[in-house]
Coordinates of C-alpha atoms in Angstrom, one line a residue:
X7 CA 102.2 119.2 102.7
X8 CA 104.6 121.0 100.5
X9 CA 103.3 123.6 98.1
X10 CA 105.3 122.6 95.5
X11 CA 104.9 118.8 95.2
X12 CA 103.2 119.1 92.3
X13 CA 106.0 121.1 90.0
X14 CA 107.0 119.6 87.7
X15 CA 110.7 118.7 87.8
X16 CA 111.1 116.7 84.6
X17 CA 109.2 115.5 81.0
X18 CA 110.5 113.9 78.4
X19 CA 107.4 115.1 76.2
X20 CA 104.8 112.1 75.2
X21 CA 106.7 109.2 77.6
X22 CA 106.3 110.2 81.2
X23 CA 106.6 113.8 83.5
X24 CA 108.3 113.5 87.1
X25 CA 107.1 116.0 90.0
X26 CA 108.9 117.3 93.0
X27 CA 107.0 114.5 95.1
X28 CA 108.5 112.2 93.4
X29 CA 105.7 110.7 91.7
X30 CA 105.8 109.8 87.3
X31 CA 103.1 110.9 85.6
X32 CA 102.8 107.9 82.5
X33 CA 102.2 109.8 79.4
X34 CA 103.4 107.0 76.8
X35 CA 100.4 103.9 77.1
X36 CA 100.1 102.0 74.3
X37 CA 97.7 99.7 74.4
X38 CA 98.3 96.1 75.8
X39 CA 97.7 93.2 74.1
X40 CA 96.3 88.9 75.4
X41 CA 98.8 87.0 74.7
X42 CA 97.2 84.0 72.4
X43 CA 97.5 83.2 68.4
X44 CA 99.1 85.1 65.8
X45 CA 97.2 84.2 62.6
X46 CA 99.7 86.8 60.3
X47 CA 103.1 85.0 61.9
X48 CA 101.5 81.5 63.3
X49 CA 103.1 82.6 66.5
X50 CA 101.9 81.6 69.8
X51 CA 102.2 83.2 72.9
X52 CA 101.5 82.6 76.6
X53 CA 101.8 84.4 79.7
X54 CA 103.3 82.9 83.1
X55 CA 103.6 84.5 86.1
X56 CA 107.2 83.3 87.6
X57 CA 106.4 85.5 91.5
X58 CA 103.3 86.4 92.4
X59 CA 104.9 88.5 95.2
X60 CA 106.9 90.7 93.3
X61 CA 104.2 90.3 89.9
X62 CA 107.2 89.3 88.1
X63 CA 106.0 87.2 84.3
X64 CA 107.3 86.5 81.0
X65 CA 104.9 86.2 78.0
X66 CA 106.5 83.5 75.7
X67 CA 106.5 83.3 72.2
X68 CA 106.4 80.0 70.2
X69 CA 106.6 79.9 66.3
X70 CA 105.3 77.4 64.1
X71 CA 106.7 74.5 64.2
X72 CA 107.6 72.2 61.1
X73 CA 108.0 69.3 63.0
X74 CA 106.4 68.8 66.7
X75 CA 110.2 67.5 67.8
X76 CA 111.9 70.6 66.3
X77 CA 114.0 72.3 69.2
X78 CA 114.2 76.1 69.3
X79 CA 116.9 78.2 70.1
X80 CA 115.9 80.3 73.2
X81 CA 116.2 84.1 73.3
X82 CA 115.1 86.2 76.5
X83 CA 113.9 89.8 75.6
X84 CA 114.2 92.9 77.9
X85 CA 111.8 95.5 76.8
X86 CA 113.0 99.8 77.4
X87 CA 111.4 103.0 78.4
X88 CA 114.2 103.8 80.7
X89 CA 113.3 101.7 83.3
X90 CA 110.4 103.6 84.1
X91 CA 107.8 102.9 81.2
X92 CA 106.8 100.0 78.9
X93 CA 105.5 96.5 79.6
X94 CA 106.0 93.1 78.2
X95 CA 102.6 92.6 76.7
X96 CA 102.0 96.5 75.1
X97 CA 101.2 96.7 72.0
X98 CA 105.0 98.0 70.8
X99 CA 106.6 94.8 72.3
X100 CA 104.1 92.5 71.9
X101 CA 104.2 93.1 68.4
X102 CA 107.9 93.1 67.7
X103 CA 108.7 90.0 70.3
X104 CA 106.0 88.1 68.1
X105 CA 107.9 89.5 64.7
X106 CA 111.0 88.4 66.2
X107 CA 109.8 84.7 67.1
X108 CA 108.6 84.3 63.4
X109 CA 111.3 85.9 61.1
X110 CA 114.3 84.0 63.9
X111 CA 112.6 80.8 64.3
X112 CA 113.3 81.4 68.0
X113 CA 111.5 80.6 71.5
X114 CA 111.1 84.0 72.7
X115 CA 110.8 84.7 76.5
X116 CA 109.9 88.4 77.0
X117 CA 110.2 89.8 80.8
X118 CA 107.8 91.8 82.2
X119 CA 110.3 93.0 85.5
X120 CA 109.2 95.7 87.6
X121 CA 109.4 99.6 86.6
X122 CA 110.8 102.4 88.8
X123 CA 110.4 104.9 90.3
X124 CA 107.8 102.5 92.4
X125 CA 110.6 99.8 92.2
X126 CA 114.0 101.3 92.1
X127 CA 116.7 99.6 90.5
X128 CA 117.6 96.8 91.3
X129 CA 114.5 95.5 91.3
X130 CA 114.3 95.4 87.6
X131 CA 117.8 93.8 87.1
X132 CA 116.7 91.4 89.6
X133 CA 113.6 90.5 88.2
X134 CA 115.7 90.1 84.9
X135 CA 118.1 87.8 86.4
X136 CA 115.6 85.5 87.9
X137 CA 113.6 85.1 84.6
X138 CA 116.8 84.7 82.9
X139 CA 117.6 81.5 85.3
X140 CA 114.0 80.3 85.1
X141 CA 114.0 80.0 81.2
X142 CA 117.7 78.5 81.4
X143 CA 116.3 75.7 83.5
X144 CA 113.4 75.0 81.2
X145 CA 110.7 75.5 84.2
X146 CA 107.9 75.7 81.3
X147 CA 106.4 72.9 79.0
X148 CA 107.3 75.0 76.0
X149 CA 111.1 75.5 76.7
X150 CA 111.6 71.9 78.0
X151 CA 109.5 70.2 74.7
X152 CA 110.7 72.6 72.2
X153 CA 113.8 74.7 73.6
X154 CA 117.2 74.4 73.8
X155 CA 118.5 75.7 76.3
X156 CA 122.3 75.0 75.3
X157 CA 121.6 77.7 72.7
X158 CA 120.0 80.7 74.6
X159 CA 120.4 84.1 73.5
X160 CA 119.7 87.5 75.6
X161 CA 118.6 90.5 73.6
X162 CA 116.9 93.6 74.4
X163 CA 116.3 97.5 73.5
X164 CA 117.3 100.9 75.0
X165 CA 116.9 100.3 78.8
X166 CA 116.2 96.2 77.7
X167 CA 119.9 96.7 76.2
X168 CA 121.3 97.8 79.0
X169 CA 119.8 95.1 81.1
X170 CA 121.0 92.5 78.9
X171 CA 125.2 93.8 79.9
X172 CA 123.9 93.6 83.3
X173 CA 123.2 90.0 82.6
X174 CA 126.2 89.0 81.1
X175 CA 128.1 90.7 84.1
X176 CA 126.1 88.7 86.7
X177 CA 126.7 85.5 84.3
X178 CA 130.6 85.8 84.5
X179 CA 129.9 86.4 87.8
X180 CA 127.9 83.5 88.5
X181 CA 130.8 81.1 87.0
X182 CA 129.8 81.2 83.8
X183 CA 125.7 80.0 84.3
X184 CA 123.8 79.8 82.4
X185 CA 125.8 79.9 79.3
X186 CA 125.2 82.3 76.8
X187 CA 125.9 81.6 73.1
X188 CA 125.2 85.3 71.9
X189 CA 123.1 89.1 73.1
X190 CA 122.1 91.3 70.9
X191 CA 122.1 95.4 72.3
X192 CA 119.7 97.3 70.1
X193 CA 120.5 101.1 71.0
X194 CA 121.8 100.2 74.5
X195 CA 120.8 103.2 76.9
X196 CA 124.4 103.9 78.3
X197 CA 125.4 107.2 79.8
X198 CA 128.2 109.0 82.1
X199 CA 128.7 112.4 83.8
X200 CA 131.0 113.0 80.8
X201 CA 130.5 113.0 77.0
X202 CA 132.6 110.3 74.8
X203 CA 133.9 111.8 71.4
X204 CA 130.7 112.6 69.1
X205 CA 128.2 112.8 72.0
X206 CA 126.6 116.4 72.6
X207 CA 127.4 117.7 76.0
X208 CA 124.4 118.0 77.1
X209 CA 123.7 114.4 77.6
X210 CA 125.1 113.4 80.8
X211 CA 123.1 115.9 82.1
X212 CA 119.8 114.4 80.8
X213 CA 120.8 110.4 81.0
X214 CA 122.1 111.5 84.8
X215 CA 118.7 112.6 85.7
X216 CA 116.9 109.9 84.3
X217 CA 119.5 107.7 85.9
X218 CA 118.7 109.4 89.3
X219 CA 114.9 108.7 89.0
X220 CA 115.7 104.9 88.0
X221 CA 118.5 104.2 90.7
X222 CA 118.7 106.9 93.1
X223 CA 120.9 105.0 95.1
X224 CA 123.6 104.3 92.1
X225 CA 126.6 105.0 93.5
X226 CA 128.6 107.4 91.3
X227 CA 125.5 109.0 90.0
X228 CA 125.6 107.9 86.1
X229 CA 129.2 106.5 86.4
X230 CA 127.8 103.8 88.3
X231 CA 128.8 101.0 86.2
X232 CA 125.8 99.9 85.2
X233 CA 124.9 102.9 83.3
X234 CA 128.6 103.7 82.1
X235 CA 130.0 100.1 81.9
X236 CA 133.4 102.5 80.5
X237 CA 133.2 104.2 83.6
X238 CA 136.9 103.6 85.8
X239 CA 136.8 101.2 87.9
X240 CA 133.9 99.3 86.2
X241 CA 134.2 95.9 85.6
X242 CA 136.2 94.8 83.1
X243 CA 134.7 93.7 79.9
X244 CA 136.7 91.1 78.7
X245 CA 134.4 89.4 81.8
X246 CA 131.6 89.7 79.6
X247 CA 129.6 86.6 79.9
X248 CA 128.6 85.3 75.9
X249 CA 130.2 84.1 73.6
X250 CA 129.0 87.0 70.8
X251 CA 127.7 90.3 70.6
X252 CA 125.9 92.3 67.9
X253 CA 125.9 96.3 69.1
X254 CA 123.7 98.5 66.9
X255 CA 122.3 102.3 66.8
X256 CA 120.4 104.5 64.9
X257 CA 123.0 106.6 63.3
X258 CA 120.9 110.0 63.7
X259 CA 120.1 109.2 68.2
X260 CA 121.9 111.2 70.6
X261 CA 123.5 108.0 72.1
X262 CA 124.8 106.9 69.0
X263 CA 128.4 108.0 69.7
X264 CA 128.1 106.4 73.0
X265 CA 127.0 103.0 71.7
X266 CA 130.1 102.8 69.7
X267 CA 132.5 103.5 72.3
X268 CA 130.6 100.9 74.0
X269 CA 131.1 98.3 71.3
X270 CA 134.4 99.2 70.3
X271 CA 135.7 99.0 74.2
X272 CA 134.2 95.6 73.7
X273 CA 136.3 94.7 70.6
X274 CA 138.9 95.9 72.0
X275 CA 139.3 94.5 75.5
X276 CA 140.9 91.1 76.0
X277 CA 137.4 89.3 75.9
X278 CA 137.4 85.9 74.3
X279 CA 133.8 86.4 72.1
X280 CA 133.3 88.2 68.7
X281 CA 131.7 92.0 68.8
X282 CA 129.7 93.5 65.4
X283 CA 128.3 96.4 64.8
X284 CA 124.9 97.6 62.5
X285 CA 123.8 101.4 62.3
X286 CA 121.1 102.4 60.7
X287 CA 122.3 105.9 58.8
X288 CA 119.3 108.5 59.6
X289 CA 117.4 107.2 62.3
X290 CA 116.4 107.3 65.7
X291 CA 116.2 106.1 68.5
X292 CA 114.6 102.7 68.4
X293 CA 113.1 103.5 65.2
X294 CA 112.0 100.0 64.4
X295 CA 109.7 100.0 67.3
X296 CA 107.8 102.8 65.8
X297 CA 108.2 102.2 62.2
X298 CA 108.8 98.6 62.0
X299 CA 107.8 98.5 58.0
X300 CA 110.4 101.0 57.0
X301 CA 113.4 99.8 55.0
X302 CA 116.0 100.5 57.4
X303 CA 113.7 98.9 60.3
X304 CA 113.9 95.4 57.8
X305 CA 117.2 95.4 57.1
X306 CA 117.8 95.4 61.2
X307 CA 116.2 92.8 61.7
X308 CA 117.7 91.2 58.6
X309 CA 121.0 91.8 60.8
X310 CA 119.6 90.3 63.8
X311 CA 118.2 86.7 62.2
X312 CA 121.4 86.8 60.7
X313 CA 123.8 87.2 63.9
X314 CA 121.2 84.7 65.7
X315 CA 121.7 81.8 63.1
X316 CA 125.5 82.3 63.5
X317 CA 126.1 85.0 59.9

């Protein structure tokens, strides 16, 4: 047995600490909440397990309805924590799904995909894909009696944000199915083994590690194009597969500068769809996760109601 398995190779402080053995050390747990009734929002949510193989669910989210025969706009949620942390029903996404649901109005499908480094990507792109394609075909009571699936939305944070390009990609791919009227990237975790203008130079160092640990077989190490959709040779984003896009960052996170390029590349590429942008001057990453009453934290989500109903 080596000596040395057990030195540590990696932490990011209070989230998670990789040894040479390869094995993650999960130091970020919040607690995990049923899935049931929200008296505060009059949200309800259910879980369903979509492959009980892989362990693959989605915990649903339906508001209160005014009328029984109101139908929903549907939104699928990615949760982050780089691909390697983080669950569906913890406490941090639980609650802001179940936020979400109320202040929108929206069906909210929020994927609980598979974590790495025990299931390397793809698995959790995969996973994202197929619960995408199970809540555009209304396999549930709720999205067939109170969806509608010809508005469906994609949205997701940090890692979740990153999953949600992926998405698009595999839906222009894919012909165009399912359709997607708009995706929301709330601090998308992008990367490359160069920095864009703004970015300090010591991130591609840290984003390629943590990219490594995620995907070690990426090809192109954190120019695969995934992680740097910018990257040469990636696909080209006019292909992107929605109709609209709302980018936003915390103005104060170190992938700020990258999530701009990333937004403006969109804006700027022949694609067919309308990009905007919100950043939130003085704060972090995913700040609204952790501080969710703050005034900044309310006025993003003011943004994101707004782009959903169409402002």
């Amino acid at each position: 047995m080596d000596a040395d398995a057990d030195t540590v190779v990696f932490e990011a402080p209070a989230h998670f600490r990789f040894y040479k053995s390869g094995r993650i050390e999960r130091l970020h747990r919040p607690p995990i909440l049923p899935a049931g009734d929200d008296e505060a929002t009059g949200v309800t949510s259910k879980d369903v397990v979509l492959d009980a193989d892989t362990g693959l669910s989605v915990r649903l989210y339906l508001p209160k309805l005014q009328e029984p025969s109101t139908k929903l706009l549907v939104l699928v949620y990615f949760h982050g924590g780089s691909f390697l942390i983080e669950s569906a029903d913890s406490s941090t996404y639980h609650n802001y799904v179940n936020a979400l649901a109320a202040a929108a109005g929206v069906l909210a499908v929020s994927v609980d995909y598979r974590l790495a480094p025990e299931h390397p990507l793809p698995a959790a792109y995969d996973d994202s894909w197929a619960a995408l394609q199970w809540a555009a075909l209304a396999q549930d009571e709720w999205i067939r009696e109170h969806g509608d699936t010809a508005r469906l939305f994609l949205a997701g944070d940090s890692a979740g944000a990153n999953i949600v390009h992926d998405m698009l990609m595999r839906v222009a791919s894919n012909d165009g199915s399912p359709r997607v009227e708009g995706a929301i990237l709330l601090h998308p975790w992008f990367g490359g083994s160069k920095p864009v203008e703004g970015e300090h130079p010591a991130a591609p160092m840290v984003t390629g590690m943590l990219w490594s640990y995620a995907c070690p077989g990426a090809v192109g190490g954190a120019d695969d194009p995934r992680m740097n959709p910018l990257a040469p040779g990636a696909p080209a984003l006019e292909r992107l597969g929605c109709v609209r896009m709302l980018v936003t960052a915390g103005l104060a996170d170190g992938l700020a500068a990258r999530d701009r390029a990333y937004h403006d590349a969109v804006a700027g590429s022949a694609w067919g769809g309308t990009a905007a942008w919100h950043g939130s001057d003085g704060e972090g990453h995913v700040f609204f996760l952790e501080k969710p009453g703050c005034d900044n934290a309310k006025q993003l989500m003011d943004r994101v109601v707004a782009f959903i109903a169409g402002a």
